[in-house]
Short mmCIF file of C-alpha atoms in Angstrom, two decimals:
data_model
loop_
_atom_site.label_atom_id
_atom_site.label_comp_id
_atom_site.label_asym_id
_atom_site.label_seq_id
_atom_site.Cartn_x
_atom_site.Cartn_y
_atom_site.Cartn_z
CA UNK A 1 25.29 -2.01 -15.84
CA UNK A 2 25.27 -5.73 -14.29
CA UNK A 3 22.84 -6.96 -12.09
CA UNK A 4 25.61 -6.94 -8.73
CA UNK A 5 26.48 -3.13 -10.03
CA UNK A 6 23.06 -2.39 -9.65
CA UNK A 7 21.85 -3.65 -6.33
CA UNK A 8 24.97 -2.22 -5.10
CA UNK A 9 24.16 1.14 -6.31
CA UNK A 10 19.93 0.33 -5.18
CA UNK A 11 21.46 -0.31 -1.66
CA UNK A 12 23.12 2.80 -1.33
CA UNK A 13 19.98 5.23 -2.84
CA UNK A 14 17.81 3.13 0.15
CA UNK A 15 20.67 4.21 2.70
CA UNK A 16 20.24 7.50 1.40
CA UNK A 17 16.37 7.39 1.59
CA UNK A 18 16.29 6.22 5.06
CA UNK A 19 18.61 9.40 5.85
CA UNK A 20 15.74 12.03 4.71
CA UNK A 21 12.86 12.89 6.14
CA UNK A 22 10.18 11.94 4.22
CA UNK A 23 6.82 11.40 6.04
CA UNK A 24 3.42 11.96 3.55
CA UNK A 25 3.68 15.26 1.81
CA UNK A 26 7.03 15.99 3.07
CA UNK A 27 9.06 14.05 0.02
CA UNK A 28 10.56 16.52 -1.25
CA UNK A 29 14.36 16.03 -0.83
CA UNK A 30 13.44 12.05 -1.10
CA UNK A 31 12.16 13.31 -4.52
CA UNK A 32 15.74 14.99 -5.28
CA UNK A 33 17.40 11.70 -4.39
CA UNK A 34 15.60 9.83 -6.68
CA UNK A 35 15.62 11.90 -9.60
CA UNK A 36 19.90 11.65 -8.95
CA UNK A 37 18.95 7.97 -9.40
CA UNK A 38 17.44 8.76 -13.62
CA UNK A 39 20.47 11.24 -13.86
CA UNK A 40 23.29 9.22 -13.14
CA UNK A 41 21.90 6.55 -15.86
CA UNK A 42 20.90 9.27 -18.50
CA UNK A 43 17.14 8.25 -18.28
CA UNK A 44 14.77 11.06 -18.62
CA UNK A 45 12.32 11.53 -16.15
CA UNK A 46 9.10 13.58 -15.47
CA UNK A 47 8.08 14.92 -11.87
CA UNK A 48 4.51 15.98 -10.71
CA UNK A 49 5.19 17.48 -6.95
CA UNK A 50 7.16 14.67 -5.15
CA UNK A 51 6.26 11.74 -7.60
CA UNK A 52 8.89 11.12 -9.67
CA UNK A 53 7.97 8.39 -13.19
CA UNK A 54 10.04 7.68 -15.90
CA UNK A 55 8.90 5.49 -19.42
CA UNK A 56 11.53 2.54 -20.87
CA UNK A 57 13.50 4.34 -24.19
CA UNK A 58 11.63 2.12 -26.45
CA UNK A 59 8.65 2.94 -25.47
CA UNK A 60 5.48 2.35 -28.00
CA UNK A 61 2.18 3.71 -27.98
CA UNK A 62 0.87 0.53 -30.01
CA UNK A 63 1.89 -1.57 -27.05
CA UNK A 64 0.48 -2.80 -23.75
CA UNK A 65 2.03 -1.03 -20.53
CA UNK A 66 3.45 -2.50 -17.46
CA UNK A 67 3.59 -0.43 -14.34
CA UNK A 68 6.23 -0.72 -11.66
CA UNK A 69 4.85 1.46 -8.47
CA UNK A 70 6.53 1.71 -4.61
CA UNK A 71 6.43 4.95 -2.56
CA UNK A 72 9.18 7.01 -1.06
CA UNK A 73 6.99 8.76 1.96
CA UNK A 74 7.06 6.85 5.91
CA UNK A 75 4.74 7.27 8.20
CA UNK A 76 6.19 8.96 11.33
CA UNK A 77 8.16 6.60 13.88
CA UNK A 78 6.58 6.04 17.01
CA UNK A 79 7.72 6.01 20.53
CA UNK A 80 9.27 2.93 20.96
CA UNK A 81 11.99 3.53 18.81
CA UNK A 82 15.38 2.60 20.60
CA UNK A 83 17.88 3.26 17.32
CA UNK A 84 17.90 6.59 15.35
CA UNK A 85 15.33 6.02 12.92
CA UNK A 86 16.92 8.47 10.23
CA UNK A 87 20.59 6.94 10.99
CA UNK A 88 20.68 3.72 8.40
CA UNK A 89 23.25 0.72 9.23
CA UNK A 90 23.19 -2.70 9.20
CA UNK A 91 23.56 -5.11 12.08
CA UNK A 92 23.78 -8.61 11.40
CA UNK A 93 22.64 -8.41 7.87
CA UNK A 94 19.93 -6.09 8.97
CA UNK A 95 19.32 -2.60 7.11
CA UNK A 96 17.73 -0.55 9.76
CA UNK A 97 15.89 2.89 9.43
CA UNK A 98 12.48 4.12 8.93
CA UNK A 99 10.98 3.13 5.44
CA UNK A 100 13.80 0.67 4.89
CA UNK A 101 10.93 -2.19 4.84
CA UNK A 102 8.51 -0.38 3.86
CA UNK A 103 8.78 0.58 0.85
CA UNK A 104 12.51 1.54 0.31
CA UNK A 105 13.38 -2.19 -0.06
CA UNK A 106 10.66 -2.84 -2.81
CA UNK A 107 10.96 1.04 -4.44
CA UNK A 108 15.15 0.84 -4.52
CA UNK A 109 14.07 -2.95 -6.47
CA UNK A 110 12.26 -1.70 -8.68
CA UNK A 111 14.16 1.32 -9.87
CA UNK A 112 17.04 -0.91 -10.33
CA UNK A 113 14.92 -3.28 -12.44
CA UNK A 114 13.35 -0.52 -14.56
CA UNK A 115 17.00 0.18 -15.23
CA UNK A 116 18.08 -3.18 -15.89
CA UNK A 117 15.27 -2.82 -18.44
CA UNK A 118 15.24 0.77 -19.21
CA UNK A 119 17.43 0.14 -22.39
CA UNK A 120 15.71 -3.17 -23.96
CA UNK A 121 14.20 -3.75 -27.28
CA UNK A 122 11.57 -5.29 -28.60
CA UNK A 123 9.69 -5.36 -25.31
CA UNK A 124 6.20 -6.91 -25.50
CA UNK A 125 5.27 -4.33 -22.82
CA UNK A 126 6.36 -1.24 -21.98
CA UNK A 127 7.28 -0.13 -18.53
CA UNK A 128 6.24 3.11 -16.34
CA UNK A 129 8.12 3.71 -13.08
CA UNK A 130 6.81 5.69 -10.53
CA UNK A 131 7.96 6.37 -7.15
CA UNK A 132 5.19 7.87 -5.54
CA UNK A 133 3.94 10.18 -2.48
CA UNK A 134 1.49 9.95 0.25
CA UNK A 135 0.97 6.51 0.01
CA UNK A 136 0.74 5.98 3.93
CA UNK A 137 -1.71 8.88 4.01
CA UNK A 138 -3.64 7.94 1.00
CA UNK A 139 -3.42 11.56 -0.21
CA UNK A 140 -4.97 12.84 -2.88
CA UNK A 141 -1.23 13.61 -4.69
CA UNK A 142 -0.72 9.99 -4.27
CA UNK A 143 -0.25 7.54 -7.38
CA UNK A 144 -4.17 8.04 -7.60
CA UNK A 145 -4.04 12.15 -8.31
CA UNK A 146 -0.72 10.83 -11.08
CA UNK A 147 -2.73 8.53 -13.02
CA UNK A 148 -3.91 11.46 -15.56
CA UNK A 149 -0.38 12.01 -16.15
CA UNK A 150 0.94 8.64 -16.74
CA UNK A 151 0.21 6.40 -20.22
CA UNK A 152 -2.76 3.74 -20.00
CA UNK A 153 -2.02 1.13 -17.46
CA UNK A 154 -2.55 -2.16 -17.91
CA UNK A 155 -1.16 -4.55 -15.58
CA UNK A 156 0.58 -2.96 -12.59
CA UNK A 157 3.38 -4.19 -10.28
CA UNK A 158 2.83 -2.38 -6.97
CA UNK A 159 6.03 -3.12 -4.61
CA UNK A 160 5.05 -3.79 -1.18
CA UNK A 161 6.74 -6.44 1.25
CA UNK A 162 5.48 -9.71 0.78
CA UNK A 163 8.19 -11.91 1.47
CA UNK A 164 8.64 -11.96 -2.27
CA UNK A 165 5.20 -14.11 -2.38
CA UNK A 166 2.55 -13.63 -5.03
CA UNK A 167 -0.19 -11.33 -3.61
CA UNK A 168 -2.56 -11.60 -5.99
CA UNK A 169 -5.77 -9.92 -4.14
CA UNK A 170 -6.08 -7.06 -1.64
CA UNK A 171 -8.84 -6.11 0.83
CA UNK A 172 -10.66 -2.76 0.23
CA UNK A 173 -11.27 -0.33 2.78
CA UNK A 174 -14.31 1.79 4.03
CA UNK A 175 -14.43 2.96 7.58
CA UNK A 176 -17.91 4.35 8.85
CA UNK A 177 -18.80 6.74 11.41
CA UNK A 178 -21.56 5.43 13.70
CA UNK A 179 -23.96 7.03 15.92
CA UNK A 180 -26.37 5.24 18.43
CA UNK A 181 -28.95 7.68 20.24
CA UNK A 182 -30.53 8.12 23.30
CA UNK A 183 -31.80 10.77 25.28
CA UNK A 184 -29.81 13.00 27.51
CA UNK A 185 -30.33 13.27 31.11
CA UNK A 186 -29.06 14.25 34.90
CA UNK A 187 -27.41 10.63 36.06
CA UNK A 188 -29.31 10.96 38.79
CA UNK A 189 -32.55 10.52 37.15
CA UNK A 190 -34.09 7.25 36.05
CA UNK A 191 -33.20 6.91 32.12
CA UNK A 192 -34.48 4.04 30.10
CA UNK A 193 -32.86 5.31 26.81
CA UNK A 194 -29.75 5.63 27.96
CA UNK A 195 -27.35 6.15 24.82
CA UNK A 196 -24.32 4.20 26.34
CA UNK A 197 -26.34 0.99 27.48
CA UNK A 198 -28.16 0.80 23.70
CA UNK A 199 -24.49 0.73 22.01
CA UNK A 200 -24.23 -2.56 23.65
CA UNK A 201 -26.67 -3.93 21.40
CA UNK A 202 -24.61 -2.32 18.61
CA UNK A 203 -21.68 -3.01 19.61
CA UNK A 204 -22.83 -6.92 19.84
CA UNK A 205 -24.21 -6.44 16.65
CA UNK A 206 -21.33 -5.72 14.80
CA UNK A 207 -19.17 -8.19 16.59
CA UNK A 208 -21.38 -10.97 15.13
CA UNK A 209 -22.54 -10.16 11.61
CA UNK A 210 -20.65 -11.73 8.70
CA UNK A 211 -21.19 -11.21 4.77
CA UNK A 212 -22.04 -14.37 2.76
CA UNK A 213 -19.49 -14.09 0.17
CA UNK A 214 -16.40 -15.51 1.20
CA UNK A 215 -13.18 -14.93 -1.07
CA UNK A 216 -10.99 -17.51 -2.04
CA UNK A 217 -7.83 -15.38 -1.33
CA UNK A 218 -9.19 -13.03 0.93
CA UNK A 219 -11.60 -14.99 2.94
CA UNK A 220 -14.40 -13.00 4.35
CA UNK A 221 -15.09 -9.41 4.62
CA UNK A 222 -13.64 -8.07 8.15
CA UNK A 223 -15.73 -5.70 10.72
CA UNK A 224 -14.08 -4.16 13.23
CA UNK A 225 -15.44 -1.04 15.87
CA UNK A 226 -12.11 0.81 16.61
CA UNK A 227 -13.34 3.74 18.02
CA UNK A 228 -15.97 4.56 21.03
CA UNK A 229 -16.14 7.89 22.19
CA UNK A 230 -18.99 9.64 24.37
CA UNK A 231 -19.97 11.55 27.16
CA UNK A 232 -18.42 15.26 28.72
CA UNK A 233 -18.75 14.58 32.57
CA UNK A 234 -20.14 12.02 35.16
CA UNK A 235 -23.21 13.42 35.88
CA UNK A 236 -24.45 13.90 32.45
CA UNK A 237 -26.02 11.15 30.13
CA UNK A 238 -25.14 11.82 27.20
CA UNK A 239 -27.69 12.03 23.65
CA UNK A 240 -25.13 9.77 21.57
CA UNK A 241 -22.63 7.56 21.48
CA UNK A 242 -20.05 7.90 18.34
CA UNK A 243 -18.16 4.86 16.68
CA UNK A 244 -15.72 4.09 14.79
CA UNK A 245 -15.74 0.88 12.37
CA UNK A 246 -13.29 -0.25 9.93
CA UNK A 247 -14.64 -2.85 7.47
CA UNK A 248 -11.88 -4.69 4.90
CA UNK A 249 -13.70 -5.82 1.77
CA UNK A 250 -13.09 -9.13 -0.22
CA UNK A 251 -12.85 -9.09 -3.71
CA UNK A 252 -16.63 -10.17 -3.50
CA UNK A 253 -17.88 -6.77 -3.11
CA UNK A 254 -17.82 -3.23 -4.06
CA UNK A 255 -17.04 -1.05 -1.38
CA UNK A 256 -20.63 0.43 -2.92
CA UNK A 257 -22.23 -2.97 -2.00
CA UNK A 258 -20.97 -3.31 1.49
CA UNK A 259 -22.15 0.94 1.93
CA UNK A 260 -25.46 -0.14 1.13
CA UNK A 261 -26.01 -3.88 2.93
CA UNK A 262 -24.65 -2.16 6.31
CA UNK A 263 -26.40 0.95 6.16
CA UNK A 264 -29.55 -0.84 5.35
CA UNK A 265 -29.22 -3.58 8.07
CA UNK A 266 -27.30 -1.92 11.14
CA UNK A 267 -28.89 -1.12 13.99
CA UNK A 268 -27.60 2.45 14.28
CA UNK A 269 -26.91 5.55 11.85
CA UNK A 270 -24.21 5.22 9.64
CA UNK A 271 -21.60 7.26 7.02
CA UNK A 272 -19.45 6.21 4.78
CA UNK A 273 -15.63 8.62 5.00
CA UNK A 274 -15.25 7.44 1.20
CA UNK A 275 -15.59 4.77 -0.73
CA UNK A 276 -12.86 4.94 -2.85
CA UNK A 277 -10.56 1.99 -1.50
CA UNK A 278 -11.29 -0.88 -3.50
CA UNK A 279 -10.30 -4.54 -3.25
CA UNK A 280 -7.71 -4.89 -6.09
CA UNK A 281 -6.83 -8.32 -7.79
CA UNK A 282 -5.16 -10.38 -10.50
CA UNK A 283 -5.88 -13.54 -12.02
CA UNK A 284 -4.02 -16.68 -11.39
CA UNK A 285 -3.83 -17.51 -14.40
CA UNK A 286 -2.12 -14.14 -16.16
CA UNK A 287 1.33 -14.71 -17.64
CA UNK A 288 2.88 -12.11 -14.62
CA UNK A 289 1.29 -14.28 -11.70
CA UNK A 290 2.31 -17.67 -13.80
CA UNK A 291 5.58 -15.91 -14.47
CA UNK A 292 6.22 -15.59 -10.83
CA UNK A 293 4.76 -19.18 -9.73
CA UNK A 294 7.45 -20.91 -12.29
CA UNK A 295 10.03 -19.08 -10.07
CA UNK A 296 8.43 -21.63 -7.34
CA UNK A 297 6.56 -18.21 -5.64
CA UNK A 298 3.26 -18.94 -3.78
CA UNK A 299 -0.04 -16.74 -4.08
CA UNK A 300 -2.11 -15.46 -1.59
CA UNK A 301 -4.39 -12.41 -0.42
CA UNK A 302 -3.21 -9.57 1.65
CA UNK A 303 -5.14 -7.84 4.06
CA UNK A 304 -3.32 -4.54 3.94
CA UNK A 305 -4.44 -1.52 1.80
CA UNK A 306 -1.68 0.19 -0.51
CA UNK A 307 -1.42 2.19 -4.17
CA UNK A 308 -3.27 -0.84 -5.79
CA UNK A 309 -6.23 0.75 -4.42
CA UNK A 310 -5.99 3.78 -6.88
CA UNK A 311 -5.68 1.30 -10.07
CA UNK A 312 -8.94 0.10 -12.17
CA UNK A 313 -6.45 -2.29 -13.58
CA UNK A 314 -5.11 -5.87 -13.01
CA UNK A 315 -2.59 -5.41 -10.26
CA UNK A 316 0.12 -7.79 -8.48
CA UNK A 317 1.39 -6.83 -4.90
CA UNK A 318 5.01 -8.19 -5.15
CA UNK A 319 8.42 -6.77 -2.94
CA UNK A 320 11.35 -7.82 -0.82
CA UNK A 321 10.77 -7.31 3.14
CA UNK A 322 8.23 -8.46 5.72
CA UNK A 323 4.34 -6.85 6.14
CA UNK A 324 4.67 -7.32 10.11
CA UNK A 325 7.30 -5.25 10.11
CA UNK A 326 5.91 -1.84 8.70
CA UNK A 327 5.18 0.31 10.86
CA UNK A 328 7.07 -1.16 14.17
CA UNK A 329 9.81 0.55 16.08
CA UNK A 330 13.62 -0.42 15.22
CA UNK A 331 12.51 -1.30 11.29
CA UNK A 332 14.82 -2.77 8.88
CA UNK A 333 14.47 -5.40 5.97
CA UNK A 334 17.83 -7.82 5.23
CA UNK A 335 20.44 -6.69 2.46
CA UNK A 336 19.92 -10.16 0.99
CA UNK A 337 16.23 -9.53 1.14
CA UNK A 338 17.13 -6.78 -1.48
CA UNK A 339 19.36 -8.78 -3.50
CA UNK A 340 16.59 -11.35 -4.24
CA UNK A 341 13.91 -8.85 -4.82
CA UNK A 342 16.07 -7.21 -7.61
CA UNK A 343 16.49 -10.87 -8.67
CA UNK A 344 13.29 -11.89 -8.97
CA UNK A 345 11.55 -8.72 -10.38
CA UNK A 346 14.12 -9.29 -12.94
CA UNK A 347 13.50 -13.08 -13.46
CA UNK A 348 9.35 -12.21 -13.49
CA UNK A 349 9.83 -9.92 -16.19
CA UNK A 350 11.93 -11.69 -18.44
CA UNK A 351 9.48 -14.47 -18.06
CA UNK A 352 6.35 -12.09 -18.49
CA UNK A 353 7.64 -9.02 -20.77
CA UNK A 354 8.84 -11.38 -23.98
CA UNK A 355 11.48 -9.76 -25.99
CA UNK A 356 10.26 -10.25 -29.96
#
């Protein structure tokens, strides 16, 4: 089928998508719609729960693999909404509906460029697609519990919206649960160790400590307290104080290394939730970032987690749409936003995936 054929038919699967409910864990009858996708172009597919992969015909053990990754679950919309987030139409070139920017644009992209591909010879790669669940919620039935079932990875493309810009690094994650102590009392009394006055210490601690090791696409490692929560009534001082801190990691450090330099310098107790959310990166100089910079693309680090998180290979965070709009009420990505990311994925690959 012809490129136009294609995005026309990619257009209509994300219309579909946005129709279903299909918040993390709850893909199911996404799921359906995509496997309708592999059916109507006679390409076998596998399914594990609601991810849903499928291999290029030609596909040879001998040879390197390419992955092409975007999820199919949303997080839930919130509040401000003032359209029908499961109703998609376009106004003024806009696709709106929940997941439409992220990821339906980048996952409807890639399916139709694994398809463009699907029945190609001679590949120097071959080519995984997987449309994946629980992304948002990191779950552990996400693209990191598929791995086991998938061939080797080697280089990954992971479609998330970038603008259809080269990110070539991602920050890690780790958020910590902190507790500063005092000692409980009547508020009436006279209380020198008053749990509440020594977070402010803490709290000025964290707002001013930096890591040496600066990245130079992801700058420096980012600290942030999120969360402060203590105290049952207003007559009671209460024994602790609980925080929240979210740290993003350069591509400097393990999230290991960052576990260890904060719990060994901060003045308060610490734990880790998991440190499983690495930074994820590719080199500047491999053929699929090169590929994309001849296409005049720029490069640069992103500071928001996705499915590259799961891979222990190179990775490339590449996809039609805008980052600042995830998440926000009244989403949508532009139909011609769709059209060029099924153009470019197409003109990367041909220019990284050399046909023999």
């Amino acid at each position: 089928m012809e490129q136009k054929a294609l995005t026309k038919k990619a257009i209509e699967l994300l219309k579909e998508l946005i129709s279903i409910q299909s918040f993390s864990s709850e893909e199911d009858k996404t799921a359906d719609a995509i496997e309708k996708w592999f059916e109507t172009f006679d390409i076998p597919f596998q399914r594990k729960i609601n991810n849903v992969f499928a291999v290029n015909k030609y596909f040879d053990e001998s040879k390197p693999t390419l992955l092409l990754n975007s999820h199919h679950d949303t997080v839930k919309p919130n509040q401000a909404y003032t359209k029908d987030p499961f109703r998609p139409h376009i106004e003024d070139g806009k696709l709106y509906g929940l997941g439409s920017n992220d990821a339906g644009g980048c996952l409807v992209s890639l399916l139709a460029t694994f398809t463009h591909f699907y029945e190609s010879e001679n590949l120097s790669h071959n080519i995984v697609m997987v449309a994946s669940m629980e992304e948002e919620s990191a779950g552990k039935n996400s693209l990191r519990g598929l791995l086991p079932d998938l061939p080797n990875i080697d280089v990954a493309i992971v479609g998330e919206p970038t603008l259809l810009d080269l990110a070539i690094a991602e920050k890690g994650l780790i958020v910590f649960d902190a507790v500063v102590k005092g000692t409980p009392s009547h508020a009436a009394h006279p209380n020198t160790d008053n749990a509440i006055y020594n977070t402010i210490e803490v709290l000025d601690w964290f707002k001013n400590y930096t890591f040496d090791k600066i990245s130079e696409s992801l700058g420096a490692v980012k600290l942030t307290v999120t969360q402060v929560n203590a105290g049952s009534q207003h007559n009671v001082v209460p024994s602790q104080v609980d925080l929240v801190i979210d740290v993003r990691v350069n591509d400097k450090y393990t999230n290991a290394e960052i576990a260890e330099i904060l719990k060994r310098e901060a003045p308060c107790e610490l734990k880790e939730r998991s440190l499983r959310l690495n930074s994820s990166a590719i080199d500047k100089n491999h053929p699929l970032v090169k590929s994309g910079i001849a296409l005049g693309k720029k490069t640069y680090g992103s500071p928001t987690l996705s499915d590259q998180a799961a891979l222990s290979c190179q990775s490339l965070k590449l996809g039609p749409g805008d980052s600042t709009r995830s998440h926000s009420a009244d989403e949508y990505i532009y139909v011609h936003e769709i059209e060029e990311g099924i153009d470019v994925y197409i003109k990367i690959l041909n220019g990284f995936i050399k046909q023999n």
